[in-house]
Coordinates of C-alpha atoms in Angstrom, one line a residue:
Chain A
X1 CA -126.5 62.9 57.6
X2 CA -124.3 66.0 56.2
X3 CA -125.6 68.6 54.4
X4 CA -125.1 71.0 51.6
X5 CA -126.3 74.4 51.1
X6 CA -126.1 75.3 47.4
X7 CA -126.2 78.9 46.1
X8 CA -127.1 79.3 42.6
X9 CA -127.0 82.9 40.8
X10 CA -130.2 82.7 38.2
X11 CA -130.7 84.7 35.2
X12 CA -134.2 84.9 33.3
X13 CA -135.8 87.2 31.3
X14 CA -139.1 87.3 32.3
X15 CA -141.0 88.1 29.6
X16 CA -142.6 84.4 29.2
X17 CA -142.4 84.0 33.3
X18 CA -145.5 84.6 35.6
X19 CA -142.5 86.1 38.2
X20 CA -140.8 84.4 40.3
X21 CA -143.1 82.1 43.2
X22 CA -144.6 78.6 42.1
X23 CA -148.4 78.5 40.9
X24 CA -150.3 75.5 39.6
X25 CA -151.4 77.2 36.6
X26 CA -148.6 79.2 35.1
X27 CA -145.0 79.1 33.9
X28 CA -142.6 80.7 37.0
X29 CA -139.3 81.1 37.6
X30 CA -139.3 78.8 40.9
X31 CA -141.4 75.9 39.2
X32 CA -138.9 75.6 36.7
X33 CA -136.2 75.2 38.5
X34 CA -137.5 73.4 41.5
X35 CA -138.5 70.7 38.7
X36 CA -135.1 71.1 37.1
X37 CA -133.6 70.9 40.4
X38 CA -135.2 67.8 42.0
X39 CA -134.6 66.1 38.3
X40 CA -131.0 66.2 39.4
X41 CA -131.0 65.2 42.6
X42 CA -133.5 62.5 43.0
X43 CA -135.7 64.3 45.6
X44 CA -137.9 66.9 46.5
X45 CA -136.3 70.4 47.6
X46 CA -137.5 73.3 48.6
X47 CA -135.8 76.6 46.4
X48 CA -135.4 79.7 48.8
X49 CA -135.3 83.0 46.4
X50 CA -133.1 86.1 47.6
X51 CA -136.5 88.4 46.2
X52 CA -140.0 87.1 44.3
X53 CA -140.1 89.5 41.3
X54 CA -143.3 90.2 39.4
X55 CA -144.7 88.6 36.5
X56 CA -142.5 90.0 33.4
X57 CA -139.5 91.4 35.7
X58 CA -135.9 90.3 34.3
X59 CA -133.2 89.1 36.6
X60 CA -129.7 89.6 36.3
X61 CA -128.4 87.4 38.9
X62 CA -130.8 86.6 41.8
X63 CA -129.6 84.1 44.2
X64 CA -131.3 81.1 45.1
X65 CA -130.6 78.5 47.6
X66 CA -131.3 74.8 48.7
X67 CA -130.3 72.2 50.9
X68 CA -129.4 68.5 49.3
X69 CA -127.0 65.9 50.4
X70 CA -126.2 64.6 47.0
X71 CA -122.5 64.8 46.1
X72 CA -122.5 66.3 42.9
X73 CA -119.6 69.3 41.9
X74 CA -120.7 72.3 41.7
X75 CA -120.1 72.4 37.7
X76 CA -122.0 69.4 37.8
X77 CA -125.1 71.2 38.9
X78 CA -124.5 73.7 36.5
X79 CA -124.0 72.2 33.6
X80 CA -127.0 69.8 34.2
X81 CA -129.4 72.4 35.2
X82 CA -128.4 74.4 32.2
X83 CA -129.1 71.8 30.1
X84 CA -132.9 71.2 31.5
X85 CA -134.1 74.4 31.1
X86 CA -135.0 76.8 28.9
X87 CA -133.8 79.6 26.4
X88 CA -134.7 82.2 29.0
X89 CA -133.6 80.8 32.0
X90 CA -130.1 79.9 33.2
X91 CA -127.5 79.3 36.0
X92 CA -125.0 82.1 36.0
X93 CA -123.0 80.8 39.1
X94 CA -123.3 77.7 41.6
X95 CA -121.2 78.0 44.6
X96 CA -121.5 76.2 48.1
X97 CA -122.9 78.3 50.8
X98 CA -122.7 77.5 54.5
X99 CA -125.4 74.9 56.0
X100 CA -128.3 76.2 56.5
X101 CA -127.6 79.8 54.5
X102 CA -131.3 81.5 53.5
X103 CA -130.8 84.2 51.0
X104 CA -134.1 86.1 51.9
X105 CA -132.3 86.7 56.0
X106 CA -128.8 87.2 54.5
X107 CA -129.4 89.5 52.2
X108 CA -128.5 93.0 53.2
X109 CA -129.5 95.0 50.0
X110 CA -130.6 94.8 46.4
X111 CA -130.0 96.8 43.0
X112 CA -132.5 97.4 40.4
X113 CA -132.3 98.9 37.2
X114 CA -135.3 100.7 35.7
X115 CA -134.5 101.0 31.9
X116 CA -136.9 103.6 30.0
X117 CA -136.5 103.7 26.0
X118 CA -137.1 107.3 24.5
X119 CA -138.4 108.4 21.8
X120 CA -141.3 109.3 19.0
X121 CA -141.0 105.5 17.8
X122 CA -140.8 103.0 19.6
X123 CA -137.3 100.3 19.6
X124 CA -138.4 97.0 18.7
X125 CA -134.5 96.0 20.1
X126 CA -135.7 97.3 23.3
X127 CA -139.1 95.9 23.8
X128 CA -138.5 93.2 26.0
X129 CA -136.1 95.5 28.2
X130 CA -137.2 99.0 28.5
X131 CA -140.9 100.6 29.0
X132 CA -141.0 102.8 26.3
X133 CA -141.6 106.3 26.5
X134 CA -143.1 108.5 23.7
X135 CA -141.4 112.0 23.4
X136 CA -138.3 113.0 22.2
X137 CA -136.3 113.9 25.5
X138 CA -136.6 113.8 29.2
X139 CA -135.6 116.2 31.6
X140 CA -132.6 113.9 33.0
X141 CA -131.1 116.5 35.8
X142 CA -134.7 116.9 37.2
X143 CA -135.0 112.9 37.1
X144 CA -131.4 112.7 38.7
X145 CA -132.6 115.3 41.6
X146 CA -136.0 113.4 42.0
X147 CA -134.4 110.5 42.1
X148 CA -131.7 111.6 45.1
X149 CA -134.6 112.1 47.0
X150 CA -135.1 109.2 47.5
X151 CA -131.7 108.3 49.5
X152 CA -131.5 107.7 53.3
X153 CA -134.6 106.3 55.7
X154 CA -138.0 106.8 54.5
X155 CA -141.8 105.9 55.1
X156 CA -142.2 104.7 51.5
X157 CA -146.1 104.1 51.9
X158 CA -146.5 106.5 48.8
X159 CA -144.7 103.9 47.0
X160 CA -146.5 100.9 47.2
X161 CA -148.6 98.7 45.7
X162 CA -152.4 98.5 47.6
X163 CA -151.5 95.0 47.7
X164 CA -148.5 95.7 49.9
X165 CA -148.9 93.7 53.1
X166 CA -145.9 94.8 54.8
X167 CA -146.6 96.2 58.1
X168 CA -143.6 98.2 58.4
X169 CA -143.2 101.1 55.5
X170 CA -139.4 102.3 56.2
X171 CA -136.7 101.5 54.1
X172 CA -133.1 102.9 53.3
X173 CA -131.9 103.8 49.9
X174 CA -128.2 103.7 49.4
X175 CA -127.9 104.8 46.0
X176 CA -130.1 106.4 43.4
X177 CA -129.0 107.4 39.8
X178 CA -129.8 108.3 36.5
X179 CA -127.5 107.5 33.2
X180 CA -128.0 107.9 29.9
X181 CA -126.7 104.6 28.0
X182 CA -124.5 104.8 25.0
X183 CA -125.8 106.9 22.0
X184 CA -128.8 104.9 21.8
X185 CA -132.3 106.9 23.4
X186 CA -132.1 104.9 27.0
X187 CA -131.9 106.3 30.2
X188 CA -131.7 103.8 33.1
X189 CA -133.0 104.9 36.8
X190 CA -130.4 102.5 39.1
X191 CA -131.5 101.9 42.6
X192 CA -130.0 99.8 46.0
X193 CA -131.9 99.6 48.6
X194 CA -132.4 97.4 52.2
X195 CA -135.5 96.2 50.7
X196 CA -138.1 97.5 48.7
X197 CA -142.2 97.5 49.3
X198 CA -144.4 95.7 46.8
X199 CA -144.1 97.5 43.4
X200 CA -141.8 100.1 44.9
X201 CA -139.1 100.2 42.4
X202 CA -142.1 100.4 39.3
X203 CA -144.2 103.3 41.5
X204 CA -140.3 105.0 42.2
X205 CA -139.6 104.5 38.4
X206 CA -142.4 105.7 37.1
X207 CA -142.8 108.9 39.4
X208 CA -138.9 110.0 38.4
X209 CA -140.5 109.5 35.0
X210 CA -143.1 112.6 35.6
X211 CA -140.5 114.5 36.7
X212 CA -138.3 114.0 33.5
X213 CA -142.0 114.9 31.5
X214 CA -142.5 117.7 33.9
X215 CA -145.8 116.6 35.2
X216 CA -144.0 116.9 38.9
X217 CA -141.5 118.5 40.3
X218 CA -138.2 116.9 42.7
X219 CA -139.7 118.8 45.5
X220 CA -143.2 117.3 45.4
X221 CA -140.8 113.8 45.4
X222 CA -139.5 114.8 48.6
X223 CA -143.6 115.6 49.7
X224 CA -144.2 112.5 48.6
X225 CA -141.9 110.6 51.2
X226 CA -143.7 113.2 54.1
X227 CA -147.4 112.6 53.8
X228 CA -147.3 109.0 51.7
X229 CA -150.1 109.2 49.7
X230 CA -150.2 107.0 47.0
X231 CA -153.1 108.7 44.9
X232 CA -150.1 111.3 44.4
X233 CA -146.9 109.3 43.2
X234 CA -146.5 108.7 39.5
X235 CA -148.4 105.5 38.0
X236 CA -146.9 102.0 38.5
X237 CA -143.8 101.9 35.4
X238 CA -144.8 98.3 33.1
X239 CA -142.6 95.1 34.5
X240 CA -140.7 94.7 31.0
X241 CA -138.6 97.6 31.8
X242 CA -137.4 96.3 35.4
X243 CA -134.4 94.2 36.1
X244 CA -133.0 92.7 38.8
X245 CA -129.1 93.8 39.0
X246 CA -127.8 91.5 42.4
X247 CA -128.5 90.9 45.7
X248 CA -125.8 91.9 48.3
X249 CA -124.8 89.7 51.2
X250 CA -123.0 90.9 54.4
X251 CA -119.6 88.8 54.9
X252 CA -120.5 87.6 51.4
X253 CA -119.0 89.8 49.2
X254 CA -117.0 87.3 47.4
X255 CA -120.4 85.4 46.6
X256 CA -121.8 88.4 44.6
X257 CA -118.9 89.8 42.8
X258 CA -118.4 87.4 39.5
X259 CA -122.2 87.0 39.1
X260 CA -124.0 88.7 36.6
Chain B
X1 CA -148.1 113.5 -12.2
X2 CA -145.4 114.7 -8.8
X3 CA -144.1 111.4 -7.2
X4 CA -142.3 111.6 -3.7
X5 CA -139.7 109.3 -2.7
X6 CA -139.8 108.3 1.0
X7 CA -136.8 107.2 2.9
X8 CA -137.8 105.0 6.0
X9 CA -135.3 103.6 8.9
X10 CA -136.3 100.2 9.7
X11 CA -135.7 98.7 13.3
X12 CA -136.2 94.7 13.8
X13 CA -135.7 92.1 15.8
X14 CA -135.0 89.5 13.3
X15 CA -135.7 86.6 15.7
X16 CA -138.6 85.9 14.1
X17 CA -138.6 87.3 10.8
X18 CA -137.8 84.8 8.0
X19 CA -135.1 87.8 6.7
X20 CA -135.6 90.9 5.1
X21 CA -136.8 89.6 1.3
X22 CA -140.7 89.2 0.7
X23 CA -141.4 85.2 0.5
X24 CA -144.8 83.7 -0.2
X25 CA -145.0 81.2 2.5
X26 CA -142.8 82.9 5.4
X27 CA -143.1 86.3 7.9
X28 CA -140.1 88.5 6.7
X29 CA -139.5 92.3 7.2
X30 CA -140.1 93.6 3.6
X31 CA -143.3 91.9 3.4
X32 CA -144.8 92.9 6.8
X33 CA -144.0 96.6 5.8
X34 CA -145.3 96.3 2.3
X35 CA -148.3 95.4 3.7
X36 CA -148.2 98.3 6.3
X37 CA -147.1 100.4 3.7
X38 CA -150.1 100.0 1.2
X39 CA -153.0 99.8 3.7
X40 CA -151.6 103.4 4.1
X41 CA -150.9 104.5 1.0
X42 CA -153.6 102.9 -1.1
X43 CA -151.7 101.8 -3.9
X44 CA -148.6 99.1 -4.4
X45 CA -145.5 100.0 -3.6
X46 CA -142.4 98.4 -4.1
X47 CA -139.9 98.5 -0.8
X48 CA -136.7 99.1 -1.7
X49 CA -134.0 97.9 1.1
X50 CA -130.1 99.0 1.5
X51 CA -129.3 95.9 2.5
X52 CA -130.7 91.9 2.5
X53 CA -130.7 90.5 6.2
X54 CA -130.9 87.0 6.9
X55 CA -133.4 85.0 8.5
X56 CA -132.9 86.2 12.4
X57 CA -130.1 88.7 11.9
X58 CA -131.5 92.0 13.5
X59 CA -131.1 95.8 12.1
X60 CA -131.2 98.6 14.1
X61 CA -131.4 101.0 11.2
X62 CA -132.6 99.8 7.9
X63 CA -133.0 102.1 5.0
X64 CA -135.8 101.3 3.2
X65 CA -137.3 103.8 0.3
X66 CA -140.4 103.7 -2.1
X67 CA -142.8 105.9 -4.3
X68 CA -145.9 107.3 -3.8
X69 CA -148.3 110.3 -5.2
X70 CA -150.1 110.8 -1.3
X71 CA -149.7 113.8 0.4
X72 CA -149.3 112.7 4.0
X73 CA -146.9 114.1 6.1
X74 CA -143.8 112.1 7.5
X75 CA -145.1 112.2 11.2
X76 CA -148.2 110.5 9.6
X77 CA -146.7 107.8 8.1
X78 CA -144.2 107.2 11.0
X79 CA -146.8 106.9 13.2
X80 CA -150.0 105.2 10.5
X81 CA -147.2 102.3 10.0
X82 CA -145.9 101.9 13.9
X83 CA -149.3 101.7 14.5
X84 CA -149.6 98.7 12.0
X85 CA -146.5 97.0 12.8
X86 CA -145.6 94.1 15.1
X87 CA -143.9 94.6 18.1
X88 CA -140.7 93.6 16.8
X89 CA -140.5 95.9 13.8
X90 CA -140.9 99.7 13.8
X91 CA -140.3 103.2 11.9
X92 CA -137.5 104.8 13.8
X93 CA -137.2 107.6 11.4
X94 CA -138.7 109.0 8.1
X95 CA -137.5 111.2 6.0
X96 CA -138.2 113.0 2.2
X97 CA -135.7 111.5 -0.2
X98 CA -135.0 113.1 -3.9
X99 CA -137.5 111.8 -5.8
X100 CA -136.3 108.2 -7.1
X101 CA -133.7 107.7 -5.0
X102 CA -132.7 104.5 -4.3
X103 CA -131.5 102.9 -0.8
X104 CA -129.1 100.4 -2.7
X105 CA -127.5 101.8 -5.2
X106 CA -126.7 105.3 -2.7
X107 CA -125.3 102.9 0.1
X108 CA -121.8 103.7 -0.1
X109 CA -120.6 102.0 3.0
X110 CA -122.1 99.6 5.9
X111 CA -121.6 98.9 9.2
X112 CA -122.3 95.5 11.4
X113 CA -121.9 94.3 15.1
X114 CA -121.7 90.8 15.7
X115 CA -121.9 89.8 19.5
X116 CA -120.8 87.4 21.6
X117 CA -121.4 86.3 25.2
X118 CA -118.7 84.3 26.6
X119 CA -118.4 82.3 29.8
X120 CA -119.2 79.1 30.8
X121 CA -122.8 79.5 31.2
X122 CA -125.6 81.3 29.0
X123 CA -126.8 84.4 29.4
X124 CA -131.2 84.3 29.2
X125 CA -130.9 87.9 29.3
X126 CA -128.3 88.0 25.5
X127 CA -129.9 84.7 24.1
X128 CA -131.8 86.6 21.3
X129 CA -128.5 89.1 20.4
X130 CA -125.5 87.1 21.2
X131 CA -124.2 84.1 20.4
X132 CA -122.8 82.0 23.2
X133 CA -119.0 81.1 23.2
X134 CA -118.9 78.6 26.1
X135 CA -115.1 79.6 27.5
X136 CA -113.6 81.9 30.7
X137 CA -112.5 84.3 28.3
X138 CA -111.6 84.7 24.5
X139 CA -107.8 86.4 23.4
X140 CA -109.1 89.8 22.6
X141 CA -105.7 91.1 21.5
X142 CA -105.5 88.0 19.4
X143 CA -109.0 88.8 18.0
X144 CA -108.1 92.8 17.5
X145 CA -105.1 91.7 15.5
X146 CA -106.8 89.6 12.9
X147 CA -109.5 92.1 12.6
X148 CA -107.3 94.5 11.7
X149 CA -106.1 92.2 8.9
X150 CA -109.7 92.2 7.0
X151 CA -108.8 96.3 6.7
X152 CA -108.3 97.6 3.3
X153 CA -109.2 95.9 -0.3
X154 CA -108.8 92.2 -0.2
X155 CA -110.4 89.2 -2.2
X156 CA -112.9 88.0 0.4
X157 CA -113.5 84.9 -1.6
X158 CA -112.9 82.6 1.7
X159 CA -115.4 84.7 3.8
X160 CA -118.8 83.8 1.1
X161 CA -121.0 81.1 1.3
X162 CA -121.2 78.8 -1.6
X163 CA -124.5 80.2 -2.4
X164 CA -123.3 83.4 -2.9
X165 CA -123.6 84.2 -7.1
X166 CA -121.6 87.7 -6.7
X167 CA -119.1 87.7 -9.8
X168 CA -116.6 90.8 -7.9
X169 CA -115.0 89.5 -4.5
X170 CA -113.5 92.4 -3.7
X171 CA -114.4 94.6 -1.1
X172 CA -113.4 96.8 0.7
X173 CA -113.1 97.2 4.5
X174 CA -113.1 100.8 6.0
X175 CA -113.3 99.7 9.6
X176 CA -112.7 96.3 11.9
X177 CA -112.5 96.0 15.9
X178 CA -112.9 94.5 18.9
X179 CA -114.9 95.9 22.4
X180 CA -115.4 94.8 25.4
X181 CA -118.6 95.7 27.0
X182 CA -118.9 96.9 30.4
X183 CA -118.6 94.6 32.8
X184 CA -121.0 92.2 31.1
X185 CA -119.2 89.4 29.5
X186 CA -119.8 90.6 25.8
X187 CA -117.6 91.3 23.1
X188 CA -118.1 93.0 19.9
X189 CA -116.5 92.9 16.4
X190 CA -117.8 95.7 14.7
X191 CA -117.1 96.4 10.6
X192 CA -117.6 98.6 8.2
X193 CA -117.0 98.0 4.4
X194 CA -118.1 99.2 1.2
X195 CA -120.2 96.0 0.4
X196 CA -120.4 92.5 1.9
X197 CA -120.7 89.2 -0.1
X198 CA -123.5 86.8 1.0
X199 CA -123.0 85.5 4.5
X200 CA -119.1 87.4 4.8
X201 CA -119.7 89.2 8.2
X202 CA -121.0 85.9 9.6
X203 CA -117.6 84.5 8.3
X204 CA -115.2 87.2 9.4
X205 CA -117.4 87.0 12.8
X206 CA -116.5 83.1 13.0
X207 CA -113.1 83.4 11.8
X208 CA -112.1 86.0 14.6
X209 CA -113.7 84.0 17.5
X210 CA -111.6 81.2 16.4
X211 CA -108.9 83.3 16.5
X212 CA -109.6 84.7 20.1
X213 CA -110.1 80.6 21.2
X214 CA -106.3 80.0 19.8
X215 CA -107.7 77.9 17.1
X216 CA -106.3 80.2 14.3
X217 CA -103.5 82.7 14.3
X218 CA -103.9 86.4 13.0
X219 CA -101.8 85.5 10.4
X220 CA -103.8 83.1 9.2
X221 CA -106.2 85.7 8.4
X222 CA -103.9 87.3 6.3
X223 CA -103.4 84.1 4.5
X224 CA -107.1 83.5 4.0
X225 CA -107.2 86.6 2.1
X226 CA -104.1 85.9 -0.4
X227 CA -105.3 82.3 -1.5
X228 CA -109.4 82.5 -0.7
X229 CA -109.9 79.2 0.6
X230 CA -113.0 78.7 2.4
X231 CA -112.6 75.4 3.8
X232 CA -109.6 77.1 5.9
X233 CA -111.9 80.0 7.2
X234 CA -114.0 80.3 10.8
X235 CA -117.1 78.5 10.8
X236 CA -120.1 81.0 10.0
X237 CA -121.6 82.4 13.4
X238 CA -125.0 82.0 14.3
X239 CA -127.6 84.7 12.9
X240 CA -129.0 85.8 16.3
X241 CA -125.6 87.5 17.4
X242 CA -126.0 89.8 14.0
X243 CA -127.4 93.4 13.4
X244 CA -127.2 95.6 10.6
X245 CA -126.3 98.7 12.9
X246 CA -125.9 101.8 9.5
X247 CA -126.2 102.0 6.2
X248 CA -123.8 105.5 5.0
X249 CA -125.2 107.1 1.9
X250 CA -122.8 109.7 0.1
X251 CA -124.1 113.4 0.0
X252 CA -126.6 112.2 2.6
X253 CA -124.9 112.5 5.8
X254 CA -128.0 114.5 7.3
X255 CA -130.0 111.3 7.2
X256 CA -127.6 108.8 8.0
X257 CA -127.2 110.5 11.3
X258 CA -130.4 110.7 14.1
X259 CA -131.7 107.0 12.9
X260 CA -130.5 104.1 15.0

């Protein structure tokens, strides 16, 4: 029997999502689509996730896969999985992938976007999308030097969560930025990485966050990434303010460039 | 007896707010704040608004002013009344007006953005400020053009609701165009005028996407505005892709300008 290996691109705000992975008891990202999913195609499947984001993280375009032998177009599947779910959920993109394709092995890097909102009083526009931060200004070329630290190979164990199970602490940053947005009081921290540790991008966030208040310095970033103690990174940023940009796949570049 | 006259900027999202005007039976943004208002003051006050919203059109910077004898400062208030307010509703800015000045009748010009996300599938992450336009792509120089035609002094009489009771139809239109937004599928029609009749923006909105779907021509604009037919106008868009972005006051540039 022939098979197909769907790729779907998924957007969600997370607000109303306990993250991404399937639980009994609470409302994820995965549940409702595997449910949406199977109502399609008549049978159980199994929906492999390019990254399992936190309870309350957004997603831009995360890329989910699955196998199925049904013989339905692609707009087909995206029409008909728009339709079963939710305001806060949606197909961005459903293209075919090779047999057998897993997002999780394929994937070569990821981009986040930490989005702080800044100010005395807080945005109610930007609640669901950006941790907010009370004081009128940041420091934004310390942030931007902080946050270059972070490029290249590093032992993040500073930058973890104590829930972090990965055995193996290294990771490479390709890019690490800092842009004000528009007029309004945002400033978003942009990072790609191989792969990140659990938490990672929140601890990273919210440490280039100390340095733009001045309760650390750039260099004691750098220190940071030496001796990776945790009891000395900044606190652990709030999941509203973290969004999942894209994944990026190697000999795949044409799968990730429309989605979004 | 010295009376103060406060001038408060209002940010909401109007998703769930019933509109701006205080109703017995329904959550709306001028009754939320009056309450706010008078657990802090102590007295009644009376909120006066620049501007009307609509049940689940958003503002980023309402001007809102009322009276009171009590001494406490502006920081106070800013933060007694974010500290009483929803998440979706918030203080961004408070300032001392001349005594008895009054939000409406100083407004001299507004400006709104209406949004739209186009493509053929939702965006979860633009459902609450957007409204969908299920297409590839819209004609954007098409939909410049007939902006452009709502510039100037014209009988809006086609762009009103049949509810609307205002006895003048003409207004005047200071500014009108079209963006793209980065690389996100969004486009904005943003306008400025000296007044709006009841439900106009949502018209103009509507009658502009049609034009950038081929439906109407830019010329047929034009036309609208000469014989004031409202049966040949765009349908009116959605409230959600609305916000009230200014409100310009003359001889009170200062406070028109940090707010937002």
């Amino acid at each position: 029997m022939t098979s197909r290996t769907l790729l779907l691109y998924v957007q969600y705000d997370g607000t109303d999502f306990a993250g991404w992975q399937m639980q009994a008891e609470h409302r994820t990202v995965q549940g409702e689509l595997t449910r949406a999913v199977e109502s399609m195609v008549a049978h159980r499947v199994v929906l492999h996730g390019a990254s399992r984001t936190d309870s309350g993280v957004h997603a831009r375009a995360l890329p989910v896969c699955f196998d199925t032998d049904r013989d339905i177009p692609l707009h087909g599947f995206r029409r008909g999985l728009n339709a079963r779910l939710a305001d806060d959920l949606a197909i961005v993109d459903a293209v075919e992938a090779e047999p057998g394709f897993r997002t999780r092995s394929a994937a070569v890097a990821k981009t986040y976007r930490y989005l702080f909102q800044v100010g005395e009083a807080r945005r109610p526009l930007w609640t669901r999308y950006a941790a907010w931060v009370k004081r009128d200004r940041l420091d934004l070329d310390a942030m931007a030097d902080a946050a270059s630290r972070y490029l290249g190979d590093h032992d993040f164990s500073a930058f973890r969560s104590s829930q972090c199970d990965s055995r193996t602490r290294v990771r490479r940053m390709y890019a690490a930025t800092i842009t004000p947005i528009e007029d309004a009081p945002l400033v978003a921290f942009d990072i790609t990485g191989n792969a990140f540790l659990r938490n990672m991008v929140r601890i990273m966030a919210g440490t280039v966050l100390d340095v733009g208040r001045g309760r650390l310095t750039p260099d004691h970033v750098s220190e940071l990434l030496r001796h990776g103690d945790r009891t000395q990174a900044g606190p652990t940023a709030p999941a509203q303010g973290l969004t999942l940009m894209r994944v990026h796949f190697e000999g795949y570049p044409r799968l990730g460039r429309s989605a979004g």
